[in-house]
mmCIF file of C-alpha atoms in Angstrom:
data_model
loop_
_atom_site.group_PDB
_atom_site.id
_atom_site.type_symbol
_atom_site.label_atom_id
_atom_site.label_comp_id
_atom_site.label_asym_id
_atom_site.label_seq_id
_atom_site.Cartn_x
_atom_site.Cartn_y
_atom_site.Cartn_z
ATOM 1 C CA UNK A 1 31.276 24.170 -13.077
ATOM 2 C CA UNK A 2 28.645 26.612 -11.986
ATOM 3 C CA UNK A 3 25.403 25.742 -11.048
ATOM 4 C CA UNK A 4 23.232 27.586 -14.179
ATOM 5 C CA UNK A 5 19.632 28.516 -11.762
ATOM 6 C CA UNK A 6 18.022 29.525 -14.844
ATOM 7 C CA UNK A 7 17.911 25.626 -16.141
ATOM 8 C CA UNK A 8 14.498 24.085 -16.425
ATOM 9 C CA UNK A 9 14.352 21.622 -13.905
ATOM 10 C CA UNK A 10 11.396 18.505 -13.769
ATOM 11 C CA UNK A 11 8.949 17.600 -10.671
ATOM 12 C CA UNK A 12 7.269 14.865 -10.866
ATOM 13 C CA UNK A 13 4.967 13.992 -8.386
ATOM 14 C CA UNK A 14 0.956 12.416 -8.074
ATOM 15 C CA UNK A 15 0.411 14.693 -5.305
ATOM 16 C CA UNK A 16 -0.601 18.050 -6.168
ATOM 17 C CA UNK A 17 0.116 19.402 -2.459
ATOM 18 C CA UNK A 18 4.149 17.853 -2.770
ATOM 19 C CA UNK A 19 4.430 19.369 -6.488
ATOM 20 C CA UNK A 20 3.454 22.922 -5.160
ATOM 21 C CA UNK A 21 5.962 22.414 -2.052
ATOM 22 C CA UNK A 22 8.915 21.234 -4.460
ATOM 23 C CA UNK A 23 8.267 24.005 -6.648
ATOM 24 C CA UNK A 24 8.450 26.180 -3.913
ATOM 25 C CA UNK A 25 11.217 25.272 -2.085
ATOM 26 C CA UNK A 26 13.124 25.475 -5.422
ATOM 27 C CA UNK A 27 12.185 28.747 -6.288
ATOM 28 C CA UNK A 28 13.387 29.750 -2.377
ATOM 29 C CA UNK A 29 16.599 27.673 -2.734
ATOM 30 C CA UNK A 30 16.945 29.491 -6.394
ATOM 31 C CA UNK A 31 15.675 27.675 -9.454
ATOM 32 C CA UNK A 32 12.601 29.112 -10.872
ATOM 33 C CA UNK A 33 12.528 27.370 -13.830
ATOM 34 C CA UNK A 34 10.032 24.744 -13.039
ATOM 35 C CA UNK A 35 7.702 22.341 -14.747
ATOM 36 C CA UNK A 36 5.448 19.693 -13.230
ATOM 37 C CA UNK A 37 4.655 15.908 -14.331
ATOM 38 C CA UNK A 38 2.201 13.986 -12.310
ATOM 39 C CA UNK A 39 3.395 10.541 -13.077
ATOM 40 C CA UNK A 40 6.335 8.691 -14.681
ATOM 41 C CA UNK A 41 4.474 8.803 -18.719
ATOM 42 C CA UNK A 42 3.876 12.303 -18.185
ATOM 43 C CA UNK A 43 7.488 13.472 -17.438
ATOM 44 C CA UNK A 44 9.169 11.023 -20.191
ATOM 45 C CA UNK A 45 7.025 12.961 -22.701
ATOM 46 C CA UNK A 46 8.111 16.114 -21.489
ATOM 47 C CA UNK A 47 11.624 15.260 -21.364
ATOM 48 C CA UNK A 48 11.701 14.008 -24.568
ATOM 49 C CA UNK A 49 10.082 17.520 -26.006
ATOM 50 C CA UNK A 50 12.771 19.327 -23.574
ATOM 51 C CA UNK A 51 16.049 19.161 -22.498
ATOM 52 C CA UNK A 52 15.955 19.158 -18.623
ATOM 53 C CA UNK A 53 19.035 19.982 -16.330
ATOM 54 C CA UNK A 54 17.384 18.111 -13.156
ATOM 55 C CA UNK A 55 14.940 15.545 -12.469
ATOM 56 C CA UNK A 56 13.431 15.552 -9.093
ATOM 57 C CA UNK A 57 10.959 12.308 -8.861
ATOM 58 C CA UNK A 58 8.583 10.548 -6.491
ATOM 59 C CA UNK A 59 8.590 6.840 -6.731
ATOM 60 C CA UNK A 60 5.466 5.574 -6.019
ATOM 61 C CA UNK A 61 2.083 7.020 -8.741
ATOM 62 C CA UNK A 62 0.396 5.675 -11.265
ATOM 63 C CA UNK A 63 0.614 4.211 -13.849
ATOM 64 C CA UNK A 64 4.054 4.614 -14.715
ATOM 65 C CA UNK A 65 6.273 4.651 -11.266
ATOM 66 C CA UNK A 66 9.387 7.163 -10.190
ATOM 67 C CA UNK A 67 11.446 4.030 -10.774
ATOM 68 C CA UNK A 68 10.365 2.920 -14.035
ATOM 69 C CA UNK A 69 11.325 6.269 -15.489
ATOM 70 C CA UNK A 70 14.487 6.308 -14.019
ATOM 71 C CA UNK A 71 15.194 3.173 -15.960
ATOM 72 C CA UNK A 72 13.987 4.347 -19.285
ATOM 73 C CA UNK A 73 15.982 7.456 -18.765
ATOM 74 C CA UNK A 74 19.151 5.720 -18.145
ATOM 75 C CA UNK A 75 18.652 3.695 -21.040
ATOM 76 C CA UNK A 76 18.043 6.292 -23.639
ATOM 77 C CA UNK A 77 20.775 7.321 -25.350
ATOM 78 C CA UNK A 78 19.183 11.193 -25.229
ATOM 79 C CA UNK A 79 18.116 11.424 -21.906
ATOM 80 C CA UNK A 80 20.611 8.941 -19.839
ATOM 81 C CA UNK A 81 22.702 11.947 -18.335
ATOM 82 C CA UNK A 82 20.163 13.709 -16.772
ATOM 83 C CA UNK A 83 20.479 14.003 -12.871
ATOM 84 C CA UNK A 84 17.844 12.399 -11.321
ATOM 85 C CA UNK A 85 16.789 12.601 -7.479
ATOM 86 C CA UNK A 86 14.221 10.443 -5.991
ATOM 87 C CA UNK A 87 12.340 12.268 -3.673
ATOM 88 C CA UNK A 88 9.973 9.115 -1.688
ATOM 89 C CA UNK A 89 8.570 8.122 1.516
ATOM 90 C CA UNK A 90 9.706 4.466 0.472
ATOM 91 C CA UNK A 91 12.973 4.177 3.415
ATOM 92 C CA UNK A 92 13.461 0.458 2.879
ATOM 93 C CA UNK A 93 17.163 -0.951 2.014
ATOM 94 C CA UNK A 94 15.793 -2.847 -0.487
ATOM 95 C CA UNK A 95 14.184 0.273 -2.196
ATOM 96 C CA UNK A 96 17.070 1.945 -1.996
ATOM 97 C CA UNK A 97 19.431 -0.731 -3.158
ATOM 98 C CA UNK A 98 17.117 -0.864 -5.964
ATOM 99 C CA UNK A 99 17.588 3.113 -7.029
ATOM 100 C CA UNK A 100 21.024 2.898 -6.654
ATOM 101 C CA UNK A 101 21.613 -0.138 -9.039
ATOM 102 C CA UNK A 102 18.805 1.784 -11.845
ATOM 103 C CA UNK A 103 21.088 4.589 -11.724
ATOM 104 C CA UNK A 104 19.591 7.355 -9.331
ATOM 105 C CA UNK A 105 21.540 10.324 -8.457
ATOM 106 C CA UNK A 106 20.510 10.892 -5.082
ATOM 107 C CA UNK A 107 17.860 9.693 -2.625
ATOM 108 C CA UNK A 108 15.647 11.924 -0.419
ATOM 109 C CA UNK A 109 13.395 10.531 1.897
ATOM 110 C CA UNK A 110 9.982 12.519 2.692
ATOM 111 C CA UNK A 111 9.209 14.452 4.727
ATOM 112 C CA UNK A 112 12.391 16.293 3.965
ATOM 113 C CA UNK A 113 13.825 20.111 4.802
ATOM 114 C CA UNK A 114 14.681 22.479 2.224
ATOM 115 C CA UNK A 115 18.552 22.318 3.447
ATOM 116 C CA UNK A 116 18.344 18.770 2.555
ATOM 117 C CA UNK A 117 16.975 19.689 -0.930
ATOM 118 C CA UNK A 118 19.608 22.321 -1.191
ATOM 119 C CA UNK A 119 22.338 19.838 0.012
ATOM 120 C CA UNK A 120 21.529 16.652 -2.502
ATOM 121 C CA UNK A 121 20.673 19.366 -5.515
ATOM 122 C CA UNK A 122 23.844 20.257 -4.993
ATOM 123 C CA UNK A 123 26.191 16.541 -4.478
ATOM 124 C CA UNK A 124 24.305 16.110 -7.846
ATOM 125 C CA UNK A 125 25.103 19.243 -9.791
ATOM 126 C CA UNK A 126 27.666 21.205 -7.956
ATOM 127 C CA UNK A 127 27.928 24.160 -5.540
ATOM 128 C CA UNK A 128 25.751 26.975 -6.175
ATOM 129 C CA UNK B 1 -20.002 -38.421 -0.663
ATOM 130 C CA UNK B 2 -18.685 -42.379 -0.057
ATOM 131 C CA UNK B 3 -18.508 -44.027 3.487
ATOM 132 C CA UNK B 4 -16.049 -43.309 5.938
ATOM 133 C CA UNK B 5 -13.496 -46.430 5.943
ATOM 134 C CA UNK B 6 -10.760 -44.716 8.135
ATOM 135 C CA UNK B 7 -10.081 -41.848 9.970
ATOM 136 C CA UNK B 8 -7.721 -40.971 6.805
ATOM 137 C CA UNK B 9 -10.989 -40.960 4.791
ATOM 138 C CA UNK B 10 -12.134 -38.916 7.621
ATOM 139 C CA UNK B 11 -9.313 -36.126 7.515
ATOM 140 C CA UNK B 12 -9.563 -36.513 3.589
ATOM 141 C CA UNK B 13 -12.922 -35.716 3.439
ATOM 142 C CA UNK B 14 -12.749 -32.999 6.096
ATOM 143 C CA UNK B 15 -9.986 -31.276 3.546
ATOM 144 C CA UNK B 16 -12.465 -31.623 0.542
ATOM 145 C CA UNK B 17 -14.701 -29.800 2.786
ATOM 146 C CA UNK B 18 -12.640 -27.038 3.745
ATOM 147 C CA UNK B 19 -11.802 -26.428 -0.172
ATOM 148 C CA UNK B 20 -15.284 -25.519 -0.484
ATOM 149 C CA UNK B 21 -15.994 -21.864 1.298
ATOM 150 C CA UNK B 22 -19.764 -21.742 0.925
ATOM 151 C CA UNK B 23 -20.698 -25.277 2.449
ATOM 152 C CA UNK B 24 -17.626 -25.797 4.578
ATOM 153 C CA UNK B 25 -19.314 -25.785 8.414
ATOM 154 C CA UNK B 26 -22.187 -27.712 6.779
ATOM 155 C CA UNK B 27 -19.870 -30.825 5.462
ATOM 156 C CA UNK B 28 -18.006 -31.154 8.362
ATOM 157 C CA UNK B 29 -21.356 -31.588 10.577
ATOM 158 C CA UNK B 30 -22.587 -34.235 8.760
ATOM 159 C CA UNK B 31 -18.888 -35.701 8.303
ATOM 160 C CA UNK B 32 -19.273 -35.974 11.900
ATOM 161 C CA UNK B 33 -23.109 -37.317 12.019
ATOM 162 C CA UNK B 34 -22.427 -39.992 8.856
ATOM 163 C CA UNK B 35 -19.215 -40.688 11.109
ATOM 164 C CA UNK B 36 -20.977 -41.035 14.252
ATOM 165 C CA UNK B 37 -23.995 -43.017 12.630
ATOM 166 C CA UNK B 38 -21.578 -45.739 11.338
ATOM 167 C CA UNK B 39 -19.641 -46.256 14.718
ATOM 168 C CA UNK B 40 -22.223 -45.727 16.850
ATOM 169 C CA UNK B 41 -20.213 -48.098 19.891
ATOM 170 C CA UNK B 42 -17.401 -46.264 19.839
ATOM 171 C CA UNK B 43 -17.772 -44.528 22.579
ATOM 172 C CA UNK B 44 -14.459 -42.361 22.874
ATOM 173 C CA UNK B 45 -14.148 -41.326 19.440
ATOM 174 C CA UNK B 46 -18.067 -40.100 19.500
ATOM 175 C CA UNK B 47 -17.501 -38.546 22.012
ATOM 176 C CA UNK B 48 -14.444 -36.365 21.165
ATOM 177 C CA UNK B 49 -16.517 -35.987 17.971
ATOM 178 C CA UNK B 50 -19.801 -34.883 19.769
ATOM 179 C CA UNK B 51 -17.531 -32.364 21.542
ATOM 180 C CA UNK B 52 -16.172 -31.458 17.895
ATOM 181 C CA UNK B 53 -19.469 -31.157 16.243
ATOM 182 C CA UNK B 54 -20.724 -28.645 19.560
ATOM 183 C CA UNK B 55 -17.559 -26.442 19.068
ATOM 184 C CA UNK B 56 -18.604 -25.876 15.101
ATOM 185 C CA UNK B 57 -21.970 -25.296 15.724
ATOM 186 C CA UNK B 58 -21.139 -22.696 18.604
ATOM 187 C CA UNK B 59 -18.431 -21.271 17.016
ATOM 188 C CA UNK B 60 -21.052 -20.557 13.544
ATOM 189 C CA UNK B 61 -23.560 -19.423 16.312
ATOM 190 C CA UNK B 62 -20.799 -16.927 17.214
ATOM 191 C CA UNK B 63 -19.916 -15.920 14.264
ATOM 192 C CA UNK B 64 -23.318 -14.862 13.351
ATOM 193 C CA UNK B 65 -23.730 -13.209 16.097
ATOM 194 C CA UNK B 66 -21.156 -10.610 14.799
ATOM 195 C CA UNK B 67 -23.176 -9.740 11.823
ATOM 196 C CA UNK B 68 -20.978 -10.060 9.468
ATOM 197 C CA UNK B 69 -22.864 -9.064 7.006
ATOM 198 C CA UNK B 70 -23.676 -5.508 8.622
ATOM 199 C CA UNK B 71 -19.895 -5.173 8.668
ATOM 200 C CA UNK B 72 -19.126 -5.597 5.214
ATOM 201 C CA UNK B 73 -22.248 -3.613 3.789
ATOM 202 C CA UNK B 74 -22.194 -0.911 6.672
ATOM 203 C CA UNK B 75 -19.166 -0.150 8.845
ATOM 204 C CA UNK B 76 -16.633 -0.908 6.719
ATOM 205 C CA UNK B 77 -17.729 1.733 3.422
ATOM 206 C CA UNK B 78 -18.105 4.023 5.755
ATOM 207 C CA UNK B 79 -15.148 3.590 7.532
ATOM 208 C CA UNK B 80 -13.232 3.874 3.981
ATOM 209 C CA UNK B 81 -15.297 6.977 2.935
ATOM 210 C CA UNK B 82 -14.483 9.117 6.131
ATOM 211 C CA UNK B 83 -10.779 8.162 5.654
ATOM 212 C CA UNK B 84 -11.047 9.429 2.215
ATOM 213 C CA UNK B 85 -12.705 12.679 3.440
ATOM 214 C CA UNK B 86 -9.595 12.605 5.795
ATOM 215 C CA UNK B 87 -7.472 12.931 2.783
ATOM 216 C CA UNK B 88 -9.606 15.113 0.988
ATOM 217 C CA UNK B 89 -10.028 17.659 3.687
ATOM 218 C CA UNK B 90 -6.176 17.443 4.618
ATOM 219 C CA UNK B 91 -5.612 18.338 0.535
ATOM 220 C CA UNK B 92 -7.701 21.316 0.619
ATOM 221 C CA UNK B 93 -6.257 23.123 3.642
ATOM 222 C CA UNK B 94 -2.857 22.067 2.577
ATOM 223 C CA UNK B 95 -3.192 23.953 -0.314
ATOM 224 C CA UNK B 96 -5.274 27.303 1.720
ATOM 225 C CA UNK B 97 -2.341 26.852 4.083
ATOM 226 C CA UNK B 98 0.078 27.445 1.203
ATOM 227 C CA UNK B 99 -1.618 30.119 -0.387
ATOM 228 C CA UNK B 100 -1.088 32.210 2.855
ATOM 229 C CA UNK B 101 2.091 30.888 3.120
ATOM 230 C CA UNK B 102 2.636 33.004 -0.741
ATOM 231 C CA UNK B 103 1.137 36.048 0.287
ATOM 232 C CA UNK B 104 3.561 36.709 3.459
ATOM 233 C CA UNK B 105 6.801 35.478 1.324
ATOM 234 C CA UNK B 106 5.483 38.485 -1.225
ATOM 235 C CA UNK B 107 5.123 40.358 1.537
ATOM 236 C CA UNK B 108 8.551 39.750 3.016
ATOM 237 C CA UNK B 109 10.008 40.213 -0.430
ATOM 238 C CA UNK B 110 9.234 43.914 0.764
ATOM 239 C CA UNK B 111 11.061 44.335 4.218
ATOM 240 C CA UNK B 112 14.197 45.111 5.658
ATOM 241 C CA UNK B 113 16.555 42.282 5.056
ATOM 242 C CA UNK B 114 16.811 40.772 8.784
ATOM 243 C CA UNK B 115 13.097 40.598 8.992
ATOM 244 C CA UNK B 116 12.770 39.507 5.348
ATOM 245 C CA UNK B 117 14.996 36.450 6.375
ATOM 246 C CA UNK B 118 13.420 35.704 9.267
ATOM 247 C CA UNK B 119 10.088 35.602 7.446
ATOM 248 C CA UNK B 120 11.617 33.468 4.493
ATOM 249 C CA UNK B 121 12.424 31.276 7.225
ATOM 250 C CA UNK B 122 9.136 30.692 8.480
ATOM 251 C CA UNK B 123 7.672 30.658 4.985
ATOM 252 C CA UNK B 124 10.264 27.535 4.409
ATOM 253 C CA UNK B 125 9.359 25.701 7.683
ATOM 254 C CA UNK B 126 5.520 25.960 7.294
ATOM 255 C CA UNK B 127 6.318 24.722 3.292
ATOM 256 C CA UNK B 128 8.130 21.795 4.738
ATOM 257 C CA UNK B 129 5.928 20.569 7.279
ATOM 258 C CA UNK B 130 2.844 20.761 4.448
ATOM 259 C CA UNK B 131 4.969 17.829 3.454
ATOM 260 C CA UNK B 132 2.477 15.760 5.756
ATOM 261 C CA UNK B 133 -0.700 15.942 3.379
ATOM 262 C CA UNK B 134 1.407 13.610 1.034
ATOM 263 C CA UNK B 135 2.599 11.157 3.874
ATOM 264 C CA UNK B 136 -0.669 11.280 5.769
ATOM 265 C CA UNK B 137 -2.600 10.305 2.063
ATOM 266 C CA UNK B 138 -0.059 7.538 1.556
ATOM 267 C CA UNK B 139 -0.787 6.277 5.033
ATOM 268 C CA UNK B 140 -4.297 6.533 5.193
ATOM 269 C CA UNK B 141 -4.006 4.409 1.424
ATOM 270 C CA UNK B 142 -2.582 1.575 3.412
ATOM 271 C CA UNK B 143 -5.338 1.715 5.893
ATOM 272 C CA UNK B 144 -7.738 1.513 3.018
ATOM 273 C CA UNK B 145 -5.737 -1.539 1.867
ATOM 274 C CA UNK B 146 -6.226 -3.193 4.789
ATOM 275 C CA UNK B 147 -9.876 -2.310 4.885
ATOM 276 C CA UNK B 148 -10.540 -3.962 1.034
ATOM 277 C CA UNK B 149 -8.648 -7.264 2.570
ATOM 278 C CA UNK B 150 -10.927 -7.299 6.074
ATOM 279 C CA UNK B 151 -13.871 -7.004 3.300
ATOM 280 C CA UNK B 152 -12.855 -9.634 1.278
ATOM 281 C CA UNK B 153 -12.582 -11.868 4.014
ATOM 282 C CA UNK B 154 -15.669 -11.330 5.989
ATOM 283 C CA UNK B 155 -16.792 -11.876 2.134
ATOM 284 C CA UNK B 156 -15.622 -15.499 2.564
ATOM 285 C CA UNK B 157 -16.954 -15.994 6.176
ATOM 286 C CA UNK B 158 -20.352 -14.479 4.854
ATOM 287 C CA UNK B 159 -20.343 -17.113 2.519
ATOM 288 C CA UNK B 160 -19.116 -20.307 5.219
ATOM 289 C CA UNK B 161 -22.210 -18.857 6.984
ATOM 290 C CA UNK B 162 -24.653 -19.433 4.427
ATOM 291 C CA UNK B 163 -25.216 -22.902 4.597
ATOM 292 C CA UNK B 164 -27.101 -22.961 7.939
ATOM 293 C CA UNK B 165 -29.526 -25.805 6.983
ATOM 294 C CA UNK B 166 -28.464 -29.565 6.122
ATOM 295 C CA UNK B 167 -27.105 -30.021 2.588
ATOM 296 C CA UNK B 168 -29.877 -32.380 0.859
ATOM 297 C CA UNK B 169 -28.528 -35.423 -1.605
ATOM 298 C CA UNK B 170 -27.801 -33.409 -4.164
ATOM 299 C CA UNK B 171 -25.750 -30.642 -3.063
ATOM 300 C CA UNK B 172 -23.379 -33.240 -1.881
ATOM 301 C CA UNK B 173 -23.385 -35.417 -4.827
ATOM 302 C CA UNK B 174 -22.390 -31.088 -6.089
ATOM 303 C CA UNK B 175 -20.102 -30.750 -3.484
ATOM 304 C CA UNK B 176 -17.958 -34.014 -4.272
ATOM 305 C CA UNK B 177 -18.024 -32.575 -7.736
ATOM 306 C CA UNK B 178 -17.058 -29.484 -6.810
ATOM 307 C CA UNK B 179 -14.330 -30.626 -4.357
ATOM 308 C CA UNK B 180 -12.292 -32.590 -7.331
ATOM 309 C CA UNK B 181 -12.351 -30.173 -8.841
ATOM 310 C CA UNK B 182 -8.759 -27.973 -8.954
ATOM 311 C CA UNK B 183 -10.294 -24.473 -9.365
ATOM 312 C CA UNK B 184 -11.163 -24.931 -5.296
ATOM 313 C CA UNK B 185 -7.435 -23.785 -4.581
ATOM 314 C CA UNK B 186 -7.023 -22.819 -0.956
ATOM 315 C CA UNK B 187 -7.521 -19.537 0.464
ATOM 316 C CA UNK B 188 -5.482 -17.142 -1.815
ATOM 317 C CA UNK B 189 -2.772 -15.384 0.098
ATOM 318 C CA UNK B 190 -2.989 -12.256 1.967
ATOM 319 C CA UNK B 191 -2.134 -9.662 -0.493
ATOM 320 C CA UNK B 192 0.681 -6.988 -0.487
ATOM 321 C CA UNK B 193 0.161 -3.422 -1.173
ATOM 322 C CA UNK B 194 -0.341 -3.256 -4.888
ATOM 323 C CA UNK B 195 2.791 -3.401 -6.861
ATOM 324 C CA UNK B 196 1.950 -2.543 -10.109
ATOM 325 C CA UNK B 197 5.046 -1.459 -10.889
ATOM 326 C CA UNK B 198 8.108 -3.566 -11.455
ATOM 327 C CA UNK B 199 10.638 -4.111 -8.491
ATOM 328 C CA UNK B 200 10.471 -3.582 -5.322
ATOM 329 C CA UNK B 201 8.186 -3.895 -3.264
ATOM 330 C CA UNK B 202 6.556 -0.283 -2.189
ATOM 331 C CA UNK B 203 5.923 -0.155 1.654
ATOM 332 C CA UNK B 204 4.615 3.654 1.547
ATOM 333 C CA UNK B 205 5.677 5.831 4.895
ATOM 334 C CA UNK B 206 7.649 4.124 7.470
ATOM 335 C CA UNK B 207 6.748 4.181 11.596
ATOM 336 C CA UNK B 208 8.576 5.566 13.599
ATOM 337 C CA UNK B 209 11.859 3.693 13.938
ATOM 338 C CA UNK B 210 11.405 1.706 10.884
ATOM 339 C CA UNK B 211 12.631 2.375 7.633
ATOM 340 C CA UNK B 212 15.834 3.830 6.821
ATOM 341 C CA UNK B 213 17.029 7.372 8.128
ATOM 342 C CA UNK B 214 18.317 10.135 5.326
ATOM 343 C CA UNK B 215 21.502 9.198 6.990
ATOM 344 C CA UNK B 216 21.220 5.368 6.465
ATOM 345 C CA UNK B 217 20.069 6.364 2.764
ATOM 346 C CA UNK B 218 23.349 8.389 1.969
ATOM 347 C CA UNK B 219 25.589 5.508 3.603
ATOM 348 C CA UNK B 220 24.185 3.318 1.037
ATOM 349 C CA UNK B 221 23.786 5.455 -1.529
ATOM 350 C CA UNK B 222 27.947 5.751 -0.852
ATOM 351 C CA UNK B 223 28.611 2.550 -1.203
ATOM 352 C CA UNK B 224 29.087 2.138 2.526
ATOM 353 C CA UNK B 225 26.808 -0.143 2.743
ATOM 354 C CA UNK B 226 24.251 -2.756 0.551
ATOM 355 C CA UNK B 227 25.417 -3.761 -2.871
ATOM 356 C CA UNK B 228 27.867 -1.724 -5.213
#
């Protein structure tokens, strides 16, 4: 299935500086389609007004974490196929383990290349 | 306080001294002098308690002498302000960085494919290595961290200090009050990065050969490794 570009795609992040550099390195990779959410709240009430084709999430912010989205995704019947990537300085097994067993798509561990972006965008959705 | 029967009473009353931060150096003087005034043939045990008695009142001489107090009111705000500056600063020219960053990719847009690419290129690397400003703020949170539990406990030694005169009768009939009662817990534990979230444990940037590699991530993302 091809990869549609033109999807809106979610970054959700508490630091403006990574949002900007997420958005950009999408728009360079191709997907220009991009909204922002600065913490886990914010992006469930945009999802829920929006049908996103990607997540792309930090873990740690306030008040509502990277990981307690994922789990509220995955456990609403509307939202639970979205793909999700955690994008996180958090490295630990444990933290890991943890994403894996909520349901995460793929990992990404900051600081990060745009190939690598490109790479897990694309074990998630497909070549493109 | 009652008399000292034994040297369990001793140790006992020593702990009910310890459970009270503000008048703990205090007690255990005059543990030692009511101790010393009741046995006063003993020779060894005075002795070893003498030496006891000059190692706490050197050891509180020391401690004042590190002005604790300057510490907590002077150093170690200002130590956490310039770190947020740090952060700060690093946000701003993060951001004037990327701006520039926007202009040449427009510009590129413009050129001759080969150089276009090769300016894309470098657009992409200095993108990625703005990456920093988010790890450095994460890092320099932990440091605060750490700063807030240093604070809290000079807080406590501040308060061990106090006490430099004798407690009069009353403030130990208070203090055998005070050290029945439960709300005297030990020192609370150091605390962990806040975890207001459920789960995990966050641990925030790892050093340099701790933490997991992308590689290491993907293994156990796989299913090579960890739990299914």
């Amino acid at each position: 299935m091809a990869v549609d570009l033109k999807m809106p795609v979610l970054i959700v992040d508490d630091y403006a500086t990574m949002l900007r550099i997420v958005k950009n390195l999408l728009k360079q990779i191709g997907f220009d389609n991009v909204d922002e959410a600065s913490d886990g709240g914010q992006a469930l009430q945009m999802m829920k007004l929006k049908k996103y084709g990607l997540v792309i999430s930090d873990w740690n912010m306030q008040p509502t974490s990277g990981i307690e989205l994922l789990r509220t995704v995955r456990a609403d019947a509307d939202l639970k196929g979205t793909p999700f990537i955690m994008v996180t300085a958090e490295s630990k097994t444990d933290n890991v383990i943890e994403a894996k067993n909520a349901g995460v798509s793929n990992y990404i561990v900051k600081p990060f290349s745009s190939e690598i972006l490109k790479g897990k965008i694309a074990s998630v959705l497909g070549q493109f | 306080m009652d008399r000292i029967k034994s040297s369990r009473d001793l140790s006992q009353q020593l702990n009910e001294a310890e459970s009270v931060p503000s008048h703990n150096l205090g007690v255990v003087q005059q543990v030692v002098d009511r101790f010393m005034s009741q046995w006063p043939n003993n020779r060894g045990i005075y002795l070893q308690l003498q030496r006891l008695a000059d190692f706490i009142t050197k050891t509180r001489s020391e401690l004042s002498s590190f002005r604790p107090q300057e510490m907590k009111e002077q150093f170690i705000p200002k130590a956490a302000d310039e770190l947020d500056a740090i952060v700060e600063a690093t946000a701003a020219a993060t951001h004037t960085i990327m701006d520039a960053a926007d202009v040449i990719m427009d510009i590129a847009g413009r050129l001759e494919k080969a150089d276009s690419d090769k300016a894309m290129a470098a657009v992409t690397s200095i993108y990625e290595a703005c990456t920093f400003q988010d790890i450095t703020g994460q890092r320099v949170t932990k440091v605060v961290n750490v700063l807030k539990v240093i604070e809290d406990r000079i807080d406590k030694m501040v308060l061990a200090l106090g006490e430099l005169e004798p407690l009069d009768q009353a403030q130990i009939e208070a203090l055998d009050l005070a050290a029945s009662n439960p709300a005297f817990a030990p020192e609370a534990p150091m605390p962990e990065a806040p975890a207001p979230s459920s789960g995990s444990a966050l641990h925030g940037p790892a050093l340099p050969g701790q933490g997991k590699s992308q590689a290491e991530i993907d293994a156990i993302l796989s299913g090579l490794e960890g739990t299914p």
